Coordinates of C-alpha atoms in Angstrom, one line a residue:
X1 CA 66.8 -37.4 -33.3
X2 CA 63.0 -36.4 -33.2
X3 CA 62.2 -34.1 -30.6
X4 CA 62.0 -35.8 -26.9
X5 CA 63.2 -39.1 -27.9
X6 CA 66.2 -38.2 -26.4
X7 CA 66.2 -35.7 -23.2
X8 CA 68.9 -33.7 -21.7
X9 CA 69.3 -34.9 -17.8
X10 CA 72.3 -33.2 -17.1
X11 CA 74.5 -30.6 -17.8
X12 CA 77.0 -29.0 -15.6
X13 CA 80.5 -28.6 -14.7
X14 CA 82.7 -31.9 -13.6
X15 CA 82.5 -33.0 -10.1
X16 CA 80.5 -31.9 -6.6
X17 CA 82.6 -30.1 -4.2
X18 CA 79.3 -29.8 -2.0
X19 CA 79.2 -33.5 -1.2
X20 CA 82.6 -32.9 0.5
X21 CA 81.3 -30.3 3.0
X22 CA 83.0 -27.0 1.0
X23 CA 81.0 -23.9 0.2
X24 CA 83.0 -23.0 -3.1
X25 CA 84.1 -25.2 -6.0
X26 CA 87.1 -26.9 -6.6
X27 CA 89.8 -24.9 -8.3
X28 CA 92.6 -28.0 -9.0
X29 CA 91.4 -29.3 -12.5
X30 CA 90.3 -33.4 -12.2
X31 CA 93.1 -35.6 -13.0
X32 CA 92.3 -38.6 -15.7
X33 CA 92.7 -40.8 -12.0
X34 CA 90.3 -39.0 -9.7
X35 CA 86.7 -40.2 -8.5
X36 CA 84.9 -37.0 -8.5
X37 CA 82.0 -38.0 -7.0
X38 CA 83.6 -39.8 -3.8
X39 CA 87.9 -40.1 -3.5
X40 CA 86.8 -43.2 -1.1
X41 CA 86.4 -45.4 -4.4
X42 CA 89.4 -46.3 -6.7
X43 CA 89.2 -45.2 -10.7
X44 CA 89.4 -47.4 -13.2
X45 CA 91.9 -47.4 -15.8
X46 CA 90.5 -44.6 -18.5
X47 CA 92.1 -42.2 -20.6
X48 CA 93.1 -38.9 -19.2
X49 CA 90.1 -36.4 -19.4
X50 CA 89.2 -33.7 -22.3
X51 CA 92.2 -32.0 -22.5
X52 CA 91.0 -28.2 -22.3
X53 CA 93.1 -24.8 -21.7
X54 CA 91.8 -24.5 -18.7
X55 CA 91.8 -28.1 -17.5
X56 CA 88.2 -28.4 -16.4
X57 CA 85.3 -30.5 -18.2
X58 CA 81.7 -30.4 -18.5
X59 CA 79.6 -33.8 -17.7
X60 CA 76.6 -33.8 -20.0
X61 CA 73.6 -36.7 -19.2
X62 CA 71.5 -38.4 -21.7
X63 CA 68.3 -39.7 -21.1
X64 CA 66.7 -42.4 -24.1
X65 CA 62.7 -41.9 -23.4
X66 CA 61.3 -44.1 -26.0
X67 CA 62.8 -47.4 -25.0
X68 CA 63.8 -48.6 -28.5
X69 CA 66.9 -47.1 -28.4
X70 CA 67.6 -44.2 -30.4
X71 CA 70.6 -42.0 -31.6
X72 CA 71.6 -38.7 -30.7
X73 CA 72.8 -35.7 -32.2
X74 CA 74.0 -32.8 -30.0
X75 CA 75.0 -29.3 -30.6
X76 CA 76.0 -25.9 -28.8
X77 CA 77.4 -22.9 -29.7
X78 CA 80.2 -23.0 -26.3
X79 CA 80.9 -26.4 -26.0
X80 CA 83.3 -28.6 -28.1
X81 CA 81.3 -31.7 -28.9
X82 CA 83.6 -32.7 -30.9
X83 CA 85.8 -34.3 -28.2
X84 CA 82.9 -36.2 -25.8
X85 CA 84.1 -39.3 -23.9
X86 CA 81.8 -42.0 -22.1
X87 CA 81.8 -41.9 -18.4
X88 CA 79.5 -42.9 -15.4
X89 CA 77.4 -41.8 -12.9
X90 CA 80.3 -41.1 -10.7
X91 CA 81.8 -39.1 -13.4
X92 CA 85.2 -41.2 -13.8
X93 CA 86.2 -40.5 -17.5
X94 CA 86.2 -43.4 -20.2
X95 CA 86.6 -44.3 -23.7
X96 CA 85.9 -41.6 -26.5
X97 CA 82.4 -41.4 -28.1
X98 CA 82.4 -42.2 -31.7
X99 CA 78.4 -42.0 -31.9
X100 CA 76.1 -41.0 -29.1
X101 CA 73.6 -44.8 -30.2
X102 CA 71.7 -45.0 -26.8
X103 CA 70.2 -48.2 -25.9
X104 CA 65.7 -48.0 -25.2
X105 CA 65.6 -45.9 -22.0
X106 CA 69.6 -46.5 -21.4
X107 CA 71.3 -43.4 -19.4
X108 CA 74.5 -42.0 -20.4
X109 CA 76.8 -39.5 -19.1
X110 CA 79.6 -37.8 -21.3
X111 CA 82.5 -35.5 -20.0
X112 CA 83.5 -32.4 -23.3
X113 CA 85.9 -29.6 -22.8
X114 CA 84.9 -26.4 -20.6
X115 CA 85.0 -23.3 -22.5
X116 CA 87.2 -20.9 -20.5
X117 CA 83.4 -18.9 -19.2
X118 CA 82.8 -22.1 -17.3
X119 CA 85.9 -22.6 -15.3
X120 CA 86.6 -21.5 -12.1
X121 CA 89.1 -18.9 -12.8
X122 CA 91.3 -18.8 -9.1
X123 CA 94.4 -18.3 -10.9
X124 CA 93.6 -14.9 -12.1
X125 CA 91.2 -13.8 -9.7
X126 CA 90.2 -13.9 -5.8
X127 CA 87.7 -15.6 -4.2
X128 CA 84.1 -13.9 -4.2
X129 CA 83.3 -12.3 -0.9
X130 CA 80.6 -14.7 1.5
X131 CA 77.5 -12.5 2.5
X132 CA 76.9 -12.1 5.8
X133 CA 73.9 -14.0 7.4
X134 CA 70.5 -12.0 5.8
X135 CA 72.3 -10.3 2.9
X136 CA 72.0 -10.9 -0.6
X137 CA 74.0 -12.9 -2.7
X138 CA 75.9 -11.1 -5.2
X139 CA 74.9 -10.0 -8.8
X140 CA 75.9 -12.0 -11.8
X141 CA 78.5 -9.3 -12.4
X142 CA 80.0 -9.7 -9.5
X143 CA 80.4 -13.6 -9.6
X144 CA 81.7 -13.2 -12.9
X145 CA 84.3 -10.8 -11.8
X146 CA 85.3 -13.4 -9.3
X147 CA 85.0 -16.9 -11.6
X148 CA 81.8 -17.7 -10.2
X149 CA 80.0 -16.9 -13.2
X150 CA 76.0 -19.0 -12.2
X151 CA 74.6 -20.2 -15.2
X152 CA 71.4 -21.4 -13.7
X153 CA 69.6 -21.7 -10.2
X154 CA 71.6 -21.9 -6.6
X155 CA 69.1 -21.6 -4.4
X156 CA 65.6 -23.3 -4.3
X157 CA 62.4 -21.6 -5.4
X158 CA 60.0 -22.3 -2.7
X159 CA 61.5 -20.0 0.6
X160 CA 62.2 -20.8 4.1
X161 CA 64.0 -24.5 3.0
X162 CA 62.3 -26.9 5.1
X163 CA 65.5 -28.6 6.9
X164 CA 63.8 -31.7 7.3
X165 CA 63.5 -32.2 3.9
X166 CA 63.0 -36.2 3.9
X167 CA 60.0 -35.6 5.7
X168 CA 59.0 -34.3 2.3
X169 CA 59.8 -37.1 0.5
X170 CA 61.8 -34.8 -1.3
X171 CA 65.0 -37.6 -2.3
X172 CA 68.0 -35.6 -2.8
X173 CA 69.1 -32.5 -0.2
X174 CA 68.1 -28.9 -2.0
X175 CA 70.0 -27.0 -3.7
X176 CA 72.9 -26.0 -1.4
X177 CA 73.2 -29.3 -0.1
X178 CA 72.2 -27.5 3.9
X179 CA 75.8 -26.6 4.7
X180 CA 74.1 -25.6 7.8
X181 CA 70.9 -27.7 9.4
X182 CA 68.4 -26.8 12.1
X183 CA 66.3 -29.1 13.9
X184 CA 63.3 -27.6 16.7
X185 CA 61.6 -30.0 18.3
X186 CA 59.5 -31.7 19.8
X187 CA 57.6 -32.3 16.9
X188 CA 54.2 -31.4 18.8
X189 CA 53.5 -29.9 21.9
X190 CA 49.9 -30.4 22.9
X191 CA 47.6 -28.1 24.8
X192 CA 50.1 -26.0 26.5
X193 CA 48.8 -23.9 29.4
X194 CA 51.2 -22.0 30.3
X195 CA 55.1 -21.0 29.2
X196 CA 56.9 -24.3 27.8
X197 CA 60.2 -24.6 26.5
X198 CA 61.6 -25.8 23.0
X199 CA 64.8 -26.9 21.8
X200 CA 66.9 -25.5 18.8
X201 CA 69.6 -27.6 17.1
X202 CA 72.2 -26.6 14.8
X203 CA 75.1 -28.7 12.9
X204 CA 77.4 -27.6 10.5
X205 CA 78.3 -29.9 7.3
X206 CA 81.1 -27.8 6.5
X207 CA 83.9 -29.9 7.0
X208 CA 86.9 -26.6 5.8
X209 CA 85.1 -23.3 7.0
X210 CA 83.5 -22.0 10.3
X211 CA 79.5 -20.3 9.6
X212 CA 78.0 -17.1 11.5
X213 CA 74.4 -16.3 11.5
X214 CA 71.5 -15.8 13.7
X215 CA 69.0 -17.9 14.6
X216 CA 65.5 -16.2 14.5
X217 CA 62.0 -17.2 16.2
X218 CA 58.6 -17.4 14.6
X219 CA 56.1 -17.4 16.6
X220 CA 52.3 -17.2 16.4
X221 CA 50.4 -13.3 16.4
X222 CA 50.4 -12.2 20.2
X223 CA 53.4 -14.9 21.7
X224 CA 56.6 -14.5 22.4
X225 CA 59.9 -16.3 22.4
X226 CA 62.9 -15.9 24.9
X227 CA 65.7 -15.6 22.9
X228 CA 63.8 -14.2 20.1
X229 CA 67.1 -14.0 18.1
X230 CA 70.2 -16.6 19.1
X231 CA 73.7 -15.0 17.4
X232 CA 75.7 -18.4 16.9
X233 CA 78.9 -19.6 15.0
X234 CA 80.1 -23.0 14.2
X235 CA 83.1 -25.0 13.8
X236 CA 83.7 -26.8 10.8
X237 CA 81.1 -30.0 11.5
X238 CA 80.1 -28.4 14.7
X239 CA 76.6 -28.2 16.7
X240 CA 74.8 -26.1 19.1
X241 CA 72.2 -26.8 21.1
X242 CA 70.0 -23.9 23.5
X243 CA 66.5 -23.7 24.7
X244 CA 63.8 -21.4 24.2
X245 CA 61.0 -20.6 26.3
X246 CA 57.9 -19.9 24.5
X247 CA 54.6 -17.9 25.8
X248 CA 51.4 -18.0 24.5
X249 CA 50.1 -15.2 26.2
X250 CA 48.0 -15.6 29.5
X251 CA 46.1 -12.3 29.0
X252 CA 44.7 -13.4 25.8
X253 CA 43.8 -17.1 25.7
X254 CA 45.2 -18.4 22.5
X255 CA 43.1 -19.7 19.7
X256 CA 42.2 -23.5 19.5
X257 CA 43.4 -25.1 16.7
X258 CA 47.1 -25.8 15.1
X259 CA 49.4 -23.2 15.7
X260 CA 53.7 -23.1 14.2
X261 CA 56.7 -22.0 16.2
X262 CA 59.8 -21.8 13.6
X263 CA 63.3 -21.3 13.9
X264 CA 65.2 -19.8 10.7
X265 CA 69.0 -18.9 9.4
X266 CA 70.0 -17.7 6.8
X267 CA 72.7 -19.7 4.9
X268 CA 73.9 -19.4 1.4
X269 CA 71.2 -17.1 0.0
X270 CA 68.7 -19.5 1.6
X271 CA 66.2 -19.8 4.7
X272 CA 66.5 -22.7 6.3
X273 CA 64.2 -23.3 8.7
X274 CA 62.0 -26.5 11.2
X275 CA 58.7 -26.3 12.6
X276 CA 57.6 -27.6 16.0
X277 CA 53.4 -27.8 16.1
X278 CA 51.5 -26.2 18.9
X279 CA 47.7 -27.9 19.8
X280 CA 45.7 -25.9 21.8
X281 CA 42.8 -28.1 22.1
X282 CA 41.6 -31.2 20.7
X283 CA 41.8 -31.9 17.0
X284 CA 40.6 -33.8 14.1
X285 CA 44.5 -33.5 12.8
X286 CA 46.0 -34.8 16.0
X287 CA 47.4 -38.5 16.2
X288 CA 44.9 -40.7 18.2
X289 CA 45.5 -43.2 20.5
X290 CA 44.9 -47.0 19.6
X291 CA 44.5 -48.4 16.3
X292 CA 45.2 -46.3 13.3
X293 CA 42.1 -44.8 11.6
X294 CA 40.9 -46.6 8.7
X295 CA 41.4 -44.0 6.2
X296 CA 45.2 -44.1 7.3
X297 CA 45.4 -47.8 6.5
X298 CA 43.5 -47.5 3.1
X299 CA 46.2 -45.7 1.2
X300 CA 45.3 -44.3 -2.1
X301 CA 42.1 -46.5 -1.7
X302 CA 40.4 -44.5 0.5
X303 CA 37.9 -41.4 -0.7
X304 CA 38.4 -39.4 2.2
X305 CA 41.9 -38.8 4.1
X306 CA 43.0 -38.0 7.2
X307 CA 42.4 -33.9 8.3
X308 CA 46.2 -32.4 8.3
X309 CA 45.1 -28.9 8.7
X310 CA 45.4 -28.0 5.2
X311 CA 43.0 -29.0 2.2
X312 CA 44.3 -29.9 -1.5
X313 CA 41.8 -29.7 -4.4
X314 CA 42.5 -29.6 -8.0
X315 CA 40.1 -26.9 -9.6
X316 CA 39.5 -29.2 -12.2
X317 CA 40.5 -33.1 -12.8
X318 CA 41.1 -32.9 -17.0
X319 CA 42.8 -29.8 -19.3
X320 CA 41.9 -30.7 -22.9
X321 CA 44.6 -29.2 -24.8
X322 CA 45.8 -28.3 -28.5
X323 CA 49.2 -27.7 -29.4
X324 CA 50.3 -23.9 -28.7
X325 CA 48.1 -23.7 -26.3
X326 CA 48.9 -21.6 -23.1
X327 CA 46.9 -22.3 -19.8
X328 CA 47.5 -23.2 -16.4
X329 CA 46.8 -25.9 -14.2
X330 CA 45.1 -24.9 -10.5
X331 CA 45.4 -26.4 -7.4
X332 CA 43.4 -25.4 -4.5
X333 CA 44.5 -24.6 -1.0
X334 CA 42.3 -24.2 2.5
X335 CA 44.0 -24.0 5.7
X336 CA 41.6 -25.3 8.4
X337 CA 44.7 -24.4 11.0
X338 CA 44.8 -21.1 13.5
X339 CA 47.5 -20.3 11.9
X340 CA 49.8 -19.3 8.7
X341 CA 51.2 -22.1 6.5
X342 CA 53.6 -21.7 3.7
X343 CA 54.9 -24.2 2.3
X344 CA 55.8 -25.8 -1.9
X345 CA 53.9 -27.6 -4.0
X346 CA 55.9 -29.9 -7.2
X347 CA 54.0 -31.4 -9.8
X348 CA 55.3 -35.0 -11.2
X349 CA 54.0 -36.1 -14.7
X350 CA 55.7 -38.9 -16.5
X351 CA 58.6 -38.1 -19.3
X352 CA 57.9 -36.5 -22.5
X353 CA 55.5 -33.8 -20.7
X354 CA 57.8 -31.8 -18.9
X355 CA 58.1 -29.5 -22.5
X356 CA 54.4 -28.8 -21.8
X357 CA 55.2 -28.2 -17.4
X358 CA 58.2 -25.5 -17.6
X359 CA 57.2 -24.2 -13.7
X360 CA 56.8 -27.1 -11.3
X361 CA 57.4 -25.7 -8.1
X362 CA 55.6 -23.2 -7.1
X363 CA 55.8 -21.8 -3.3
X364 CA 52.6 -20.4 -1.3
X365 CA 51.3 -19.0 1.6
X366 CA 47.9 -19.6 3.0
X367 CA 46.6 -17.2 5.9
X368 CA 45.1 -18.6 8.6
X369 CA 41.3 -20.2 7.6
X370 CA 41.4 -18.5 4.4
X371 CA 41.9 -20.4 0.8
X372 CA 44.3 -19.9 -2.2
X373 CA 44.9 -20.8 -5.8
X374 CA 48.2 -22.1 -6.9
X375 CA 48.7 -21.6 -10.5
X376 CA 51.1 -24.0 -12.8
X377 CA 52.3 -22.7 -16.2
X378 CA 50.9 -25.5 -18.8
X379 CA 52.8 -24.7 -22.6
X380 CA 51.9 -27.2 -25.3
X381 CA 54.6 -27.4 -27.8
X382 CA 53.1 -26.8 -30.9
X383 CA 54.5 -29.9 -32.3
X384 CA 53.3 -31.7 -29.3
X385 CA 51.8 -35.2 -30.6
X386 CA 48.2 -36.2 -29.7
X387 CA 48.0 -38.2 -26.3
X388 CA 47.5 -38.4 -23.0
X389 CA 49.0 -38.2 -19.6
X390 CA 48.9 -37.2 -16.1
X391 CA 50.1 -34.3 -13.6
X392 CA 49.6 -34.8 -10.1
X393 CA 50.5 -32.1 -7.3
X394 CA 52.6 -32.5 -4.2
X395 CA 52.0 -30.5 -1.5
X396 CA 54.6 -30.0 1.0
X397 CA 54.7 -27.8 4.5
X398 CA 55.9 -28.3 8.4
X399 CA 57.1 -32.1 7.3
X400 CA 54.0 -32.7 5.9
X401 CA 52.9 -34.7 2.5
X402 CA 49.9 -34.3 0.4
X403 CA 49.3 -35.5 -2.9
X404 CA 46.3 -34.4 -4.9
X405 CA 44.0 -36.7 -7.2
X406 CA 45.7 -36.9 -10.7
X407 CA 44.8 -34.6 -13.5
X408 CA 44.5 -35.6 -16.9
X409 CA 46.7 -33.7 -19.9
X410 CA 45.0 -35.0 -23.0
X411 CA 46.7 -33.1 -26.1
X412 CA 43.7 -33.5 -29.3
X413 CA 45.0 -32.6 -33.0

């Protein structure tokens, strides 16, 4: 198959034992009957699954990008490809692949043998230890030792984990699936004068296992926050609630503008963390009373949008490229706030560019009223066809959305 007419969507081991609320993988190898992805809906009649020594399977997704249809060839020095069988988003086993002949832009799943590295070895060994709330997760020798072997990411690269994530627009829950959620709210409180209270939530997911950790305050240079730590632990899908006074000092006045009051825990080699808003003063970034501003109502038709707090500029609107070429695409960053933001920014650019885009999420951190560059990798295979497309940024912090103009990728032989 030529390079990129076919792409490689998935590849990872049968079944999602963090949909069903557990913090470790399943150790029972799938039966040719079970519905890995939800028990609640009844399997077909299929042939039992890749038979393997150790009973477990890998799902492998293909993506056809040119939409005339195009056949596949796969290879890998682990996996037996030999022995691939058709099966569905749900990853219910079916009929055995002859020929991988993929339809234009037609996504299929497959389900091969695990090579005994890949399996989840609880037969032979114990179960890895849980770090406690702030500790590291434990080194790749250690999860091996323990069948727990991580062959690529766990956690998200952009850290705290913002727990409203569909704020985001963000689809899917990170990486993790937030075993453990926290909510702070309300959203904003405006032009407090003196001490005012907030209120921390936090649910568990887990539906086997009860979670420890600590819940710690963020607040602004010069406030304070009463509990600045909460110790907590939850049942198995359990919730706490507590208030917590916060002070903006009365000796100092505090700053007009935007300032952030978080509340973090650590779970599963993450922080997770919400964001109430503090105004002190008026503000162009404030909601206003009445009908929405025009800019607002415009969409992507408008020049100018609506102040946030934080400005996103790309340094430059077109990269002309050759193949091999090694540069980077920058985007701009100037928080107008009193305040720090951090945040992540993703890029999206349409199929067949992400060869040239190997680092799309990048996180940052922009002091309060300064600016900042955030550098993407940009790679041009050297085989990489003359064309063009498009990158455009998203820029994500506090439950906040930005999208920058587009930026042109236009690849000259």
């Amino acid at each position: 198959t030529p390079s990129r007419d076919v792409l490689l969507g998935t590849l990872k081991s049968t079944g999602n034992p963090h949909a069903h609320g557990r913090t470790h993988s399943s150790t029972e190898p799938l039966p040719s009957s079970a519905t890995p992805a939800s028990q609640a809906l009844p399997a077909p009649e299929a042939p039992p699954s890749p038979a393997a020594p150790n009973g477990h399977t890998v799902t492998i997704r293909l993506v056809e990008s040119t939409g005339s249809g195009s056949q596949a060839e796969l290879s890998s020095p682990v996996l037996p490809l030999d022995t691939l069988i058709h099966s569905d988003l749900l990853e219910r086993p079916g009929t055995p692949a002859a020929a991988l002949d993929l339809n234009g832009f037609e996504i299929a799943t497959y389900l091969t043998k695990a090579p005994d590295l890949l399996a989840p070895a609880a037969a032979q060994t114990s179960p890895a230890p849980v770090p406690a709330a702030g500790q590291a997760r434990p080194d790749a020798r250690s999860a091996a030792e323990h069948g727990q072997l991580e062959l690529g990411p766990t956690v998200e690269p952009a850290q705290p984990v913002y727990s409203r994530y569909w704020l985001h627009n963000k689809g899917p829950a990170p990486l993790g699936y937030l075993p453990i959620s926290i909510a702070v709210g309300p959203d904003l409180v405006a032009s407090p004068e003196r001490p005012f209270e907030v209120e921390v939530v936090l649910s568990s997911h887990l539906t086997e296992e009860p979670h420890e950790g600590i819940v710690d305050i963020r607040v602004p240079d010069g406030w304070a926050a009463t509990p600045a730590q909460r110790p907590f632990r939850l049942a198995p899908g359990g919730h706490l609630r507590f208030p917590v006074t916060i002070d903006p000092g009365a000796a100092t006045p505090p700053r007009r503008g935007l300032h952030f009051v978080a509340a973090r825990t650590h779970v599963g080699g993450q922080v997770v963390e919400d964001v109430t808003t503090v105004a002190v003063g008026d503000g162009p970034e404030l909601p206003v009373a009445g009908p929405p501003p025009e800019s607002a109502i415009r969409g992507t038709t408008s020049a100018d949008a609506r102040p946030t707090g934080l400005s996103v500029t790309p340094v430059t609107d077109t990269l002309s490229l050759r193949p091999g070429d090694r540069t980077s695409l920058s985007l701009r960053l100037t928080n107008t706030t009193a305040d720090e933001i951090h945040g992540e920014t993703q890029l999206a650019s349409p199929w067949g560019t992400w060869a040239m885009l190997p680092q799309v999420i990048q996180g940052f951190t922009v002091p309060a009223g300064e600016t900042i560059d955030v550098a993407f990798p940009v790679n041009v295979p050297a085989d990489a066809p003359a064309g063009h497309a498009w990158a455009m940024a998203k820029v994500m912090w506090f439950g906040r959305c930005q999208y920058s103009p587009a930026i042109r990728l236009e690849v000259s032989r």
